[in-house]
Structure formats: structure tokens, C-alpha cells
CSV table of C-alpha atoms in Angstrom, one decimal:
chain,number,residue,atom,x,y,z
A,1,MET,CA,-21.2,4.0,-17.4
A,2,THR,CA,-18.5,3.6,-14.8
A,3,THR,CA,-17.7,-0.1,-14.1
A,4,LEU,CA,-16.0,-1.4,-10.9
A,5,TYR,CA,-14.4,-4.8,-11.0
A,6,HIS,CA,-14.4,-6.0,-7.4
A,7,GLN,CA,-14.6,-8.9,-4.9
A,8,PRO,CA,-17.5,-8.7,-2.5
A,9,LEU,CA,-15.4,-9.1,0.8
A,10,ASP,CA,-12.2,-7.5,-0.4
A,11,THR,CA,-11.5,-4.4,1.8
A,12,ALA,CA,-10.1,-2.3,-1.0
A,13,SER,CA,-13.1,-3.0,-3.2
A,14,ARG,CA,-15.5,-2.2,-0.4
A,15,CYS,CA,-13.6,1.0,0.4
A,16,VAL,CA,-14.0,2.1,-3.3
A,17,ARG,CA,-17.7,1.2,-3.4
A,18,LEU,CA,-18.3,3.3,-0.3
A,19,THR,CA,-16.3,6.2,-1.8
A,20,LEU,CA,-18.2,6.0,-5.1
A,21,SER,CA,-21.5,5.9,-3.3
A,22,GLU,CA,-20.6,8.9,-1.0
A,23,TYR,CA,-19.7,10.9,-4.1
A,24,GLY,CA,-23.0,9.9,-5.8
A,25,ILE,CA,-21.4,8.1,-8.7
A,26,SER,CA,-23.6,5.2,-9.8
A,27,THR,CA,-21.5,2.3,-10.9
A,28,HIS,CA,-22.0,-1.0,-12.7
A,29,LEU,CA,-20.4,-3.7,-10.5
A,30,GLU,CA,-18.6,-6.8,-11.9
A,31,VAL,CA,-17.4,-9.5,-9.6
A,32,GLU,CA,-14.0,-10.5,-10.9
A,33,LYS,CA,-12.9,-14.1,-10.2
A,34,LEU,CA,-9.2,-13.3,-10.0
A,35,TRP,CA,-8.2,-17.0,-9.9
A,36,GLU,CA,-9.5,-17.4,-13.4
A,37,ARG,CA,-6.9,-14.9,-14.7
A,38,ARG,CA,-9.3,-13.7,-17.3
A,39,ARG,CA,-7.3,-12.2,-20.2
A,40,ALA,CA,-9.5,-9.1,-20.8
A,41,PHE,CA,-9.1,-8.3,-17.1
A,42,LEU,CA,-5.3,-8.8,-17.1
A,43,LEU,CA,-5.1,-6.3,-19.9
A,44,LEU,CA,-6.8,-3.8,-17.7
A,45,ASN,CA,-4.6,-4.7,-14.7
A,46,PRO,CA,-1.6,-7.0,-15.1
A,47,ALA,CA,-1.2,-7.2,-11.3
A,48,ALA,CA,-4.4,-9.2,-11.4
A,49,SER,CA,-5.9,-7.5,-8.4
A,50,VAL,CA,-9.1,-5.7,-7.6
A,51,PRO,CA,-10.5,-3.0,-7.4
A,52,VAL,CA,-10.2,-1.7,-10.9
A,53,LEU,CA,-12.4,1.1,-12.0
A,54,LYS,CA,-13.2,1.9,-15.7
A,55,THR,CA,-14.7,5.3,-16.1
A,56,ASP,CA,-17.2,6.3,-18.7
A,57,ASP,CA,-14.5,7.9,-20.7
A,58,ASP,CA,-12.5,4.7,-20.7
A,59,LEU,CA,-9.9,5.6,-18.1
A,60,VAL,CA,-8.7,2.6,-16.2
A,61,LEU,CA,-7.8,3.2,-12.5
A,62,VAL,CA,-6.2,0.5,-10.4
A,63,GLY,CA,-6.2,0.1,-6.6
A,64,ALA,CA,-8.1,1.8,-3.8
A,65,GLY,CA,-5.5,4.5,-3.1
A,66,PRO,CA,-5.2,5.7,-6.7
A,67,ILE,CA,-9.0,5.4,-7.4
A,68,SER,CA,-10.0,7.4,-4.2
A,69,ALA,CA,-7.2,10.0,-4.9
A,70,TYR,CA,-8.6,10.4,-8.5
A,71,LEU,CA,-12.2,10.7,-7.3
A,72,SER,CA,-11.4,13.2,-4.6
A,73,GLU,CA,-9.0,15.3,-6.7
A,74,SER,CA,-11.5,15.5,-9.5
A,75,ARG,CA,-14.0,16.9,-7.0
A,76,GLU,CA,-11.7,19.4,-5.3
A,77,ASP,CA,-13.6,22.4,-6.9
A,78,ARG,CA,-16.7,21.1,-5.2
A,79,GLY,CA,-15.3,21.2,-1.7
A,80,ALA,CA,-14.0,17.6,-1.9
A,81,PRO,CA,-15.6,15.9,1.1
A,82,LEU,CA,-13.8,12.8,2.5
A,83,MET,CA,-10.4,14.4,1.9
A,84,PRO,CA,-9.3,17.5,4.0
A,85,VAL,CA,-7.6,20.5,2.5
A,86,ASP,CA,-4.9,20.9,5.1
A,87,LEU,CA,-1.7,19.1,4.1
A,88,ALA,CA,-1.0,17.5,7.5
A,89,ALA,CA,-4.6,16.3,7.8
A,90,ARG,CA,-4.3,14.8,4.3
A,91,ALA,CA,-1.2,12.9,5.4
A,92,GLU,CA,-3.1,11.5,8.4
A,93,VAL,CA,-5.9,10.3,6.2
A,94,ARG,CA,-3.4,8.6,3.9
A,95,ARG,CA,-1.5,7.0,6.8
A,96,LEU,CA,-4.8,5.5,8.1
A,97,MET,CA,-5.8,4.3,4.6
A,98,ASP,CA,-2.5,2.5,4.3
A,99,TRP,CA,-3.0,1.0,7.7
A,100,ALA,CA,-6.5,-0.4,6.8
A,101,LEU,CA,-5.7,-1.3,3.2
A,102,VAL,CA,-2.1,-2.7,3.5
A,103,LEU,CA,-1.1,-3.4,7.1
A,104,MET,CA,-4.4,-4.7,8.6
A,105,GLU,CA,-5.2,-6.4,5.2
A,106,HIS,CA,-1.9,-8.3,5.4
A,107,ASP,CA,-2.1,-9.1,9.1
A,108,VAL,CA,-5.8,-9.9,9.4
A,109,THR,CA,-8.5,-9.1,6.8
A,110,GLY,CA,-6.9,-10.5,3.7
A,111,VAL,CA,-6.1,-13.8,5.5
A,112,LEU,CA,-9.6,-14.3,7.1
A,113,THR,CA,-11.6,-13.4,4.0
A,114,HIS,CA,-9.4,-15.7,1.9
A,115,GLU,CA,-9.5,-18.7,4.4
A,116,LYS,CA,-13.2,-18.4,5.4
A,117,ALA,CA,-14.9,-17.2,2.3
A,118,LEU,CA,-12.8,-17.1,-0.9
A,119,LYS,CA,-11.4,-20.7,-0.6
A,120,ARG,CA,-15.0,-22.0,-0.9
A,121,SER,CA,-15.3,-20.4,-4.4
A,122,ILE,CA,-11.9,-21.2,-5.7
A,123,PRO,CA,-11.4,-24.6,-7.4
A,124,ALA,CA,-9.0,-26.9,-5.6
A,125,ASP,CA,-6.4,-26.7,-8.4
A,126,HIS,CA,-6.4,-22.9,-8.1
A,127,GLY,CA,-5.7,-22.8,-4.4
A,128,GLY,CA,-9.2,-23.4,-3.0
A,129,GLY,CA,-10.1,-26.0,-0.3
A,130,ALA,CA,-10.2,-26.3,3.5
A,131,PRO,CA,-9.2,-23.2,5.5
A,132,ASP,CA,-5.7,-23.0,7.1
A,133,THR,CA,-6.7,-22.8,10.8
A,134,ALA,CA,-3.2,-22.0,11.9
A,135,ALA,CA,-3.1,-18.9,9.7
A,136,MET,CA,-6.6,-17.9,11.0
A,137,ARG,CA,-5.5,-18.2,14.6
A,138,ILE,CA,-2.6,-15.8,14.0
A,139,SER,CA,-4.8,-13.4,12.2
A,140,ARG,CA,-7.3,-13.4,15.1
A,141,ASP,CA,-4.5,-12.6,17.5
A,142,ASN,CA,-3.4,-9.7,15.2
A,143,LEU,CA,-7.0,-8.5,15.0
A,144,THR,CA,-7.0,-7.7,18.7
A,145,TRP,CA,-4.2,-5.3,18.4
A,146,HIS,CA,-5.7,-3.6,15.4
A,147,LEU,CA,-9.0,-3.1,17.1
A,148,ASP,CA,-7.2,-1.8,20.2
A,149,TYR,CA,-5.5,0.8,18.0
A,150,LEU,CA,-9.0,1.8,16.5
A,151,ASP,CA,-10.3,2.1,20.1
A,152,HIS,CA,-7.3,4.3,21.0
A,153,LEU,CA,-7.8,6.6,18.0
A,154,LEU,CA,-11.5,6.9,18.8
A,155,SER,CA,-10.8,7.9,22.4
A,156,THR,CA,-9.7,11.3,21.2
A,157,ARG,CA,-11.4,11.7,17.9
A,158,ASP,CA,-15.0,11.7,16.5
A,159,TRP,CA,-13.8,10.3,13.2
A,160,LEU,CA,-10.6,8.4,12.6
A,161,ALA,CA,-8.6,11.2,10.9
A,162,GLY,CA,-10.2,14.2,12.7
A,163,GLU,CA,-13.5,16.0,13.1
A,164,ARG,CA,-15.1,15.0,9.8
A,165,ILE,CA,-15.6,11.7,8.1
A,166,SER,CA,-12.9,10.9,5.6
A,167,LEU,CA,-11.5,8.3,3.3
A,168,ALA,CA,-9.8,6.8,6.4
A,169,ASP,CA,-13.1,6.0,8.0
A,170,LEU,CA,-14.4,4.4,4.8
A,171,ALA,CA,-11.1,2.3,4.5
A,172,PHE,CA,-11.4,1.0,8.2
A,173,ALA,CA,-15.2,0.6,7.9
A,174,ALA,CA,-14.6,-1.5,4.8
A,175,ALA,CA,-12.2,-3.8,6.7
A,176,VAL,CA,-14.5,-4.0,9.8
A,177,SER,CA,-17.6,-4.8,7.7
A,178,SER,CA,-15.9,-7.7,6.0
A,179,LEU,CA,-14.7,-9.1,9.4
A,180,ASP,CA,-18.1,-8.5,10.9
A,181,TYR,CA,-19.7,-10.4,8.0
A,182,LEU,CA,-17.5,-13.3,9.0
A,183,GLY,CA,-18.5,-13.0,12.7
A,184,GLU,CA,-14.9,-12.1,13.7
A,185,ILE,CA,-15.7,-9.0,15.9
A,186,ALA,CA,-16.6,-9.4,19.5
A,187,TRP,CA,-18.6,-6.2,19.7
A,188,ALA,CA,-19.4,-6.5,23.5
A,189,GLU,CA,-15.8,-5.7,24.3
A,190,ARG,CA,-15.5,-2.8,21.7
A,191,SER,CA,-17.7,0.0,22.8
A,192,ALA,CA,-15.8,2.9,21.1
A,193,CYS,CA,-15.4,1.0,17.9
A,194,LYS,CA,-19.0,0.0,18.0
A,195,LEU,CA,-20.3,3.5,18.3
A,196,TRP,CA,-18.1,4.7,15.4
A,197,TYR,CA,-19.0,1.7,13.2
A,198,ALA,CA,-22.7,2.2,13.9
A,199,ARG,CA,-22.4,5.8,12.7
A,200,VAL,CA,-20.6,4.8,9.5
A,201,LYS,CA,-22.9,1.9,8.9
A,202,SER,CA,-26.0,4.1,9.1
A,203,ARG,CA,-25.0,6.1,6.1
A,204,PRO,CA,-26.9,5.4,2.9
A,205,SER,CA,-23.6,4.6,1.1
A,206,PHE,CA,-23.4,1.5,3.3
A,207,THR,CA,-26.8,0.0,2.6
A,208,PRO,CA,-25.8,-1.9,-0.6
A,209,LEU,CA,-22.9,-3.6,1.1
A,210,LEU,CA,-25.0,-4.7,4.1
A,211,GLU,CA,-27.7,-6.1,1.8
A,212,GLU,CA,-25.3,-8.2,-0.2
A,213,ARG,CA,-24.7,-11.9,0.6
A,214,VAL,CA,-21.7,-14.0,-0.4
A,215,SER,CA,-22.4,-17.5,-1.6
A,216,GLY,CA,-22.0,-20.1,1.1
A,217,VAL,CA,-21.3,-17.8,4.0
A,218,ILE,CA,-24.1,-16.5,6.3
A,219,PRO,CA,-23.3,-13.3,8.3
A,220,PRO,CA,-24.4,-12.9,11.9
A,221,ALA,CA,-27.9,-11.6,12.5
A,222,HIS,CA,-26.6,-8.1,13.6
A,223,TYR,CA,-24.5,-7.7,10.4
A,224,ASP,CA,-27.1,-5.6,8.5
A,225,ASP,CA,-28.6,-3.9,11.5
A,226,PRO,CA,-27.4,-0.3,11.8
A,227,ASP,CA,-28.5,-0.2,15.5
A,228,PHE,CA,-26.8,-3.5,16.3
B,1,MET,CA,16.1,19.8,10.9
B,2,THR,CA,14.0,17.2,9.1
B,3,THR,CA,14.7,13.6,10.4
B,4,LEU,CA,14.1,10.4,8.5
B,5,TYR,CA,13.9,7.1,10.4
B,6,HIS,CA,14.7,4.4,7.9
B,7,GLN,CA,16.2,1.1,7.1
B,8,PRO,CA,19.1,1.1,4.6
B,9,LEU,CA,17.8,-1.6,2.1
B,10,ASP,CA,14.1,-0.9,2.7
B,11,THR,CA,12.4,0.1,-0.6
B,12,ALA,CA,10.0,2.6,0.9
B,13,SER,CA,12.8,4.2,2.9
B,14,ARG,CA,15.0,4.5,-0.2
B,15,CYS,CA,12.1,5.9,-2.2
B,16,VAL,CA,11.6,8.7,0.4
B,17,ARG,CA,15.4,9.4,0.5
B,18,LEU,CA,15.5,9.8,-3.3
B,19,THR,CA,12.4,12.1,-3.2
B,20,LEU,CA,13.8,14.3,-0.4
B,21,SER,CA,17.0,14.5,-2.3
B,22,GLU,CA,15.3,15.4,-5.7
B,23,TYR,CA,13.4,18.1,-3.8
B,24,GLY,CA,16.6,19.5,-2.3
B,25,ILE,CA,15.6,18.8,1.3
B,26,SER,CA,18.6,18.1,3.5
B,27,THR,CA,17.7,15.4,6.0
B,28,HIS,CA,19.2,13.9,9.1
B,29,LEU,CA,19.1,10.1,8.8
B,30,GLU,CA,18.5,7.7,11.7
B,31,VAL,CA,18.6,3.9,11.1
B,32,GLU,CA,15.7,2.5,13.1
B,33,LYS,CA,16.2,-1.1,14.3
B,34,LEU,CA,12.5,-2.0,14.2
B,35,TRP,CA,13.0,-5.3,16.0
B,36,GLU,CA,14.0,-3.4,19.1
B,37,ARG,CA,10.6,-1.9,19.2
B,38,ARG,CA,12.0,1.3,20.7
B,39,ARG,CA,9.3,3.1,22.8
B,40,ALA,CA,10.0,6.6,21.5
B,41,PHE,CA,9.7,5.3,17.9
B,42,LEU,CA,6.5,3.5,18.6
B,43,LEU,CA,5.0,6.8,19.8
B,44,LEU,CA,5.8,8.3,16.4
B,45,ASN,CA,4.5,5.3,14.5
B,46,PRO,CA,2.6,2.5,16.4
B,47,ALA,CA,2.7,0.4,13.2
B,48,ALA,CA,6.5,0.1,13.9
B,49,SER,CA,7.4,0.5,10.3
B,50,VAL,CA,9.8,2.8,8.3
B,51,PRO,CA,10.0,5.3,6.7
B,52,VAL,CA,8.9,7.9,9.2
B,53,LEU,CA,9.7,11.6,8.5
B,54,LYS,CA,9.8,14.2,11.3
B,55,THR,CA,9.7,17.6,9.8
B,56,ASP,CA,11.4,20.7,11.3
B,57,ASP,CA,8.0,21.9,12.5
B,58,ASP,CA,7.5,18.5,14.3
B,59,LEU,CA,5.0,17.1,11.9
B,60,VAL,CA,5.3,13.3,11.8
B,61,LEU,CA,4.6,11.6,8.5
B,62,VAL,CA,4.4,7.8,8.1
B,63,GLY,CA,4.9,5.7,4.9
B,64,ALA,CA,6.4,6.4,1.5
B,65,GLY,CA,3.0,7.2,-0.1
B,66,PRO,CA,1.8,9.8,2.5
B,67,ILE,CA,5.4,11.3,2.8
B,68,SER,CA,5.9,11.7,-1.0
B,69,ALA,CA,2.2,13.0,-1.4
B,70,TYR,CA,2.9,15.6,1.4
B,71,LEU,CA,6.2,16.6,-0.2
B,72,SER,CA,4.8,17.0,-3.7
B,73,GLU,CA,1.6,18.7,-2.6
B,74,SER,CA,3.6,21.3,-0.5
B,75,ARG,CA,5.6,22.0,-3.6
B,76,GLU,CA,2.7,22.3,-6.1
B,77,ASP,CA,3.1,26.1,-6.4
B,78,ARG,CA,6.7,25.5,-7.5
B,79,GLY,CA,5.7,23.3,-10.4
B,80,ALA,CA,5.9,20.0,-8.4
B,81,PRO,CA,8.3,18.0,-10.3
B,82,LEU,CA,7.9,14.2,-9.9
B,83,MET,CA,4.1,14.3,-9.8
B,84,PRO,CA,2.3,15.3,-13.0
B,85,VAL,CA,-0.7,17.8,-12.9
B,86,ASP,CA,-3.0,15.7,-15.1
B,87,LEU,CA,-5.4,13.6,-13.0
B,88,ALA,CA,-5.1,10.4,-15.1
B,89,ALA,CA,-1.3,10.8,-15.1
B,90,ARG,CA,-1.3,11.2,-11.4
B,91,ALA,CA,-3.3,7.9,-11.1
B,92,GLU,CA,-0.7,6.1,-13.2
B,93,VAL,CA,2.1,7.4,-11.0
B,94,ARG,CA,0.2,6.1,-7.9
B,95,ARG,CA,-0.6,2.8,-9.5
B,96,LEU,CA,3.1,2.1,-10.2
B,97,MET,CA,4.1,3.4,-6.8
B,98,ASP,CA,1.7,0.8,-5.2
B,99,TRP,CA,3.2,-1.8,-7.5
B,100,ALA,CA,6.8,-1.2,-6.4
B,101,LEU,CA,6.1,-0.4,-2.7
B,102,VAL,CA,3.3,-3.0,-2.0
B,103,LEU,CA,3.1,-5.7,-4.6
B,104,MET,CA,6.7,-6.1,-5.6
B,105,GLU,CA,7.8,-5.5,-2.0
B,106,HIS,CA,5.5,-8.4,-0.9
B,107,ASP,CA,6.4,-10.7,-3.7
B,108,VAL,CA,10.2,-10.1,-3.9
B,109,THR,CA,12.0,-7.2,-2.4
B,110,GLY,CA,10.8,-7.4,1.2
B,111,VAL,CA,11.5,-11.1,1.3
B,112,LEU,CA,15.0,-11.0,-0.2
B,113,THR,CA,16.2,-8.0,1.8
B,114,HIS,CA,14.9,-9.7,5.0
B,115,GLU,CA,16.4,-13.1,4.3
B,116,LYS,CA,19.7,-12.0,2.9
B,117,ALA,CA,20.6,-8.9,4.9
B,118,LEU,CA,18.3,-8.0,7.7
B,119,LYS,CA,18.4,-11.5,9.4
B,120,ARG,CA,22.1,-11.0,9.9
B,121,SER,CA,21.4,-8.0,12.1
B,122,ILE,CA,18.4,-9.2,14.0
B,123,PRO,CA,19.1,-11.3,17.2
B,124,ALA,CA,18.0,-14.9,17.0
B,125,ASP,CA,15.3,-14.4,19.7
B,126,HIS,CA,13.8,-11.5,17.5
B,127,GLY,CA,13.6,-13.5,14.3
B,128,GLY,CA,17.2,-13.3,13.0
B,129,GLY,CA,19.2,-16.3,11.8
B,130,ALA,CA,19.8,-18.3,8.7
B,131,PRO,CA,18.0,-17.3,5.5
B,132,ASP,CA,14.9,-19.3,4.4
B,133,THR,CA,16.1,-20.6,1.1
B,134,ALA,CA,12.6,-21.8,0.0
B,135,ALA,CA,11.2,-18.3,0.5
B,136,MET,CA,14.2,-16.9,-1.4
B,137,ARG,CA,13.6,-19.2,-4.4
B,138,ILE,CA,9.9,-18.2,-4.7
B,139,SER,CA,10.9,-14.6,-4.6
B,140,ARG,CA,13.5,-15.0,-7.3
B,141,ASP,CA,10.8,-16.7,-9.5
B,142,ASN,CA,8.5,-13.7,-8.8
B,143,LEU,CA,11.3,-11.2,-9.7
B,144,THR,CA,11.4,-12.5,-13.2
B,145,TRP,CA,7.8,-11.5,-13.8
B,146,HIS,CA,8.2,-8.1,-12.2
B,147,LEU,CA,11.3,-7.3,-14.3
B,148,ASP,CA,9.4,-8.5,-17.4
B,149,TYR,CA,6.7,-6.0,-16.6
B,150,LEU,CA,9.2,-3.2,-16.2
B,151,ASP,CA,10.7,-4.1,-19.6
B,152,HIS,CA,7.2,-4.1,-21.0
B,153,LEU,CA,6.5,-0.6,-19.7
B,154,LEU,CA,9.8,0.7,-20.9
B,155,SER,CA,9.2,-0.6,-24.4
B,156,THR,CA,6.8,2.3,-24.9
B,157,ARG,CA,7.8,4.9,-22.4
B,158,ASP,CA,11.0,6.9,-21.6
B,159,TRP,CA,10.1,7.0,-17.9
B,160,LEU,CA,7.8,4.6,-16.1
B,161,ALA,CA,4.7,6.8,-15.9
B,162,GLY,CA,5.2,8.8,-19.0
B,163,GLU,CA,7.5,11.3,-20.6
B,164,ARG,CA,9.1,12.8,-17.4
B,165,ILE,CA,10.7,11.3,-14.4
B,166,SER,CA,8.2,10.8,-11.6
B,167,LEU,CA,7.7,9.3,-8.1
B,168,ALA,CA,7.0,6.0,-10.0
B,169,ASP,CA,10.6,5.9,-11.3
B,170,LEU,CA,12.0,6.6,-7.8
B,171,ALA,CA,9.8,3.8,-6.2
B,172,PHE,CA,10.9,1.2,-8.8
B,173,ALA,CA,14.5,2.4,-8.7
B,174,ALA,CA,14.5,2.1,-4.9
B,175,ALA,CA,13.4,-1.6,-5.3
B,176,VAL,CA,15.8,-2.3,-8.1
B,177,SER,CA,18.7,-0.7,-6.2
B,178,SER,CA,18.2,-2.9,-3.1
B,179,LEU,CA,17.9,-6.0,-5.3
B,180,ASP,CA,21.0,-4.9,-7.2
B,181,TYR,CA,22.9,-4.4,-3.9
B,182,LEU,CA,22.1,-8.1,-3.1
B,183,GLY,CA,23.3,-9.2,-6.6
B,184,GLU,CA,19.8,-10.4,-7.5
B,185,ILE,CA,19.6,-8.8,-11.0
B,186,ALA,CA,21.0,-10.5,-14.1
B,187,TRP,CA,21.5,-7.3,-16.1
B,188,ALA,CA,22.8,-9.0,-19.2
B,189,GLU,CA,19.2,-10.2,-19.9
B,190,ARG,CA,17.6,-6.8,-19.1
B,191,SER,CA,18.7,-4.2,-21.6
B,192,ALA,CA,15.6,-1.9,-21.4
B,193,CYS,CA,15.6,-2.0,-17.6
B,194,LYS,CA,19.3,-1.4,-17.6
B,195,LEU,CA,19.2,1.7,-19.7
B,196,TRP,CA,16.4,3.1,-17.6
B,197,TYR,CA,18.1,2.3,-14.3
B,198,ALA,CA,21.5,3.7,-15.5
B,199,ARG,CA,19.6,7.0,-16.2
B,200,VAL,CA,18.0,7.1,-12.7
B,201,LYS,CA,21.2,5.9,-11.0
B,202,SER,CA,23.2,8.8,-12.6
B,203,ARG,CA,21.2,11.5,-10.9
B,204,PRO,CA,22.9,13.2,-8.1
B,205,SER,CA,20.0,12.2,-5.7
B,206,PHE,CA,21.2,8.6,-6.1
B,207,THR,CA,24.8,9.1,-5.0
B,208,PRO,CA,24.4,8.8,-1.3
B,209,LEU,CA,22.5,5.5,-1.6
B,210,LEU,CA,25.2,4.0,-3.9
B,211,GLU,CA,28.0,5.0,-1.5
B,212,GLU,CA,26.3,3.5,1.5
B,213,ARG,CA,27.3,0.0,2.7
B,214,VAL,CA,25.2,-2.4,4.8
B,215,SER,CA,27.1,-4.2,7.5
B,216,GLY,CA,28.0,-7.8,6.5
B,217,VAL,CA,26.8,-7.6,2.9
B,218,ILE,CA,29.1,-6.7,0.1
B,219,PRO,CA,27.4,-5.5,-3.1
B,220,PRO,CA,28.6,-6.6,-6.6
B,221,ALA,CA,31.3,-4.4,-8.2
B,222,HIS,CA,28.9,-2.7,-10.6
B,223,TYR,CA,26.5,-1.6,-7.9
B,224,ASP,CA,27.9,1.9,-7.4
B,225,ASP,CA,28.9,2.4,-11.1
B,226,PRO,CA,26.4,4.6,-13.0
B,227,ASP,CA,27.8,3.3,-16.3
B,228,PHE,CA,27.6,-0.3,-15.4
């Protein structure tokens, strides 16, 4: 069976879980405590990062970009939903995936999930402890700009990279869902984002993420409500 | 004509320049001073990052991953050198590109090029000034581990992602070339890396990079010597 090594609030892990689910691939999930630097895991991925996907024919795939490219390319004969055929449209999907998975992760999501959630689980001698409130403040400032950009895109598009849902929507929805779990999104000010997120969140692929809880962190009441 | 907006020591920019050159696409180069936040450039890429490629039919492509994917996919009917056909091999190329362009960039190359070179060009009120020696020390420690990994890969492979040169080699060679420009690589201790880098560096696609000089920073004498 396909196994995904992941972290529950990690954007890239969530993006891959959504992609697997959209493609109808049932997957065994393993939470990887990266700070333990487990030897068997480092042999799979010396970069010591998640997500890592081990397919049922023992192929090891590392990172949300390579994993989703592999999954969509191996489905191209079946019409490959989530990745358009047109080369320029594919480039736009990839640009936005990089935005959510690298840029926004660096500026916002990676910092807030680390400070607010992960540091509770990590032992003090491995970098756990009290959150760095200065880092969190900067990330919250950055978040405003990223959500402004999302609003801007959605003012002219139904879905982030065009007329159909794509990997770009899953990558951004993954980031937004983690931030929403942490109560970081002021939805009242974000009507365009909210309509888009409600549509993504209503998809069956999203249900397992919304039902999951992270130890020690309670999400806001609207988190798992598709009609929030 | 195709135009590339770039920064001379930026890994992702160098990776795209090598790819364009390997594919025989002659390109007009524009150095983009990102800290000036030029309005016309922000309209091309609101993320305010390089590389950005504007094709001769006015398509705007952002980021080394999306640009190289576009270039290789639009050449697939011509045998698409630099990107293998096999799906697992493609995943390995992408994993290593992410390693050089995201992980190593974050841990090492981005920091050292910023501190040692870029800060000389940026005005003080935009973040320029004296280098942060503590950040540089950490990056140098990290570099050892990244080069160890490169040595490890090259102990079983002729090229980083397999038997033929690929985008993975160009991405790592881009990073290594910037670090070498800054005198950061102790080649005497790195025989496997050195043999591989000498082979990549001898390719005609590399010549323009090796001939270029960055204002205020002089590379070591061996930098532009393919038989160093």
C-alpha cells in the first residue's frame, strides 16, 4: 500500500494528501516526527523533510512538487485532472504552487505552524518551547499581503490558475487550512478568498483533513464547517 | 526576443541561464535590482523574485522550476535532453532541483551570496551594509553537509540524477558556481565533486557565466578555469 510520511499541519503534506485523495489513491498515513531524525526515515529522505511518499512498488518520492508531478504525469492518459494540458497554463499552476509551498511557507505558514503548534510537541533540547512572538508578528503582517494577492487573483478567476480546479488550488487551500486551524484568518475581511475556500473545503477530498485534530491545539468552531 | 530578468549570483537565475544555453535559446539578459521594487517588474512578478522569463510571444514565466519545466516540455518532441522520460527518473531530477534551489539555497547559497555580494550593491536603507558574520558561519557549517551529500551521490552516479546530464546537474552546478565565485569551496577536500563540476563547467553553456564579473567581488583565480 502507498504510505505517506507527513506532518499534520505542514502545507506540503496537506497538499499531497489532497492530491492523493482527489486522484482516489488510498494511502496509509504515518506522522513523521522530524526532530527525532529517525534513521530509517533519513534513508528515505536525507533532507529530513516531509512529505515523502512510498508507492506500493517501493518507489520513494520526496516533496510536494515532485510527488504531485509524478501523480499527475502517471495519470495523463486518463485526462489528468488538476494539471492542464496547455504549456502556459501548466507554468501558471507551477508558479502558484511555488508561491504557496515555498514563498508563503517561508514568509507565513511555516513560521506560524512551527511557533504555535509544532513547538509544543518538540522536546526543549530539540528546539521546542515557548513561541517566538516577534517572528509570529512578522508572519502575520506578511499574511495580509499573501491574502491580498489571493483576493486579487480571485477577482478575475474562478479557480486560482484558471477555469478549472488545479494543483494550485490544492496548494493554497493546504496553506489556508493550516492557518485557519490556528485561527489566523480574519474571514470577515476576506469575501473572495472565503467563497473560494468554501468551494475547495466542500470537496470530499478535504473531509479527512477537517476531521483531524492536532494534540494540544483546538481549532476555531468554523474550521470544519464547509458553510462557515 | 526572449528576455531573462535575473541576478548574477542567484542560483535559480544561473540554473535558467544554463538551461536556456543548453537548449540553444539566445536570450537578452536584464539584471533586476529587486530592492528597487520596480513597478514594471512587479507587474510581471508580484513576488518580486528572479528569474523571470519573457518569451518572444510575451508569455511570462516565473521561477526556475516552472521555467525549466516549460522549456523541457516544449521540447519533448525533440527528445527533451536534460529531463528523462521515465517517471521515476523525472521525480529524482525534480527532488534534486528542489534540493539545490530551495533547501541548499535557504541553508547556504542564498545567505552567502546575500551577505558577501548583494549587500554591497543594496543601499543601506534597503537592507544593504556590512555582512552578518554569524549568519555566514552557520551557512558555512551547512555547506559541509550539502557537499558531503553531493559527494555521496557522485560515488554511485556519473551525473547527479543518473547516467545522463539533467536539470539536476544544472541546478547544483549553478549553486556550486556561485559559491565558488565567492571562494567558499575547499576543492582540495572534494575530489568527487570537483571531477563532476569540472565536467559541467567545461560545457559551452557555462562559458558566459564564468566570464561574468560581479561589481566589487573578485573570484578566486581558478573560478573560470575548466581544468582547475
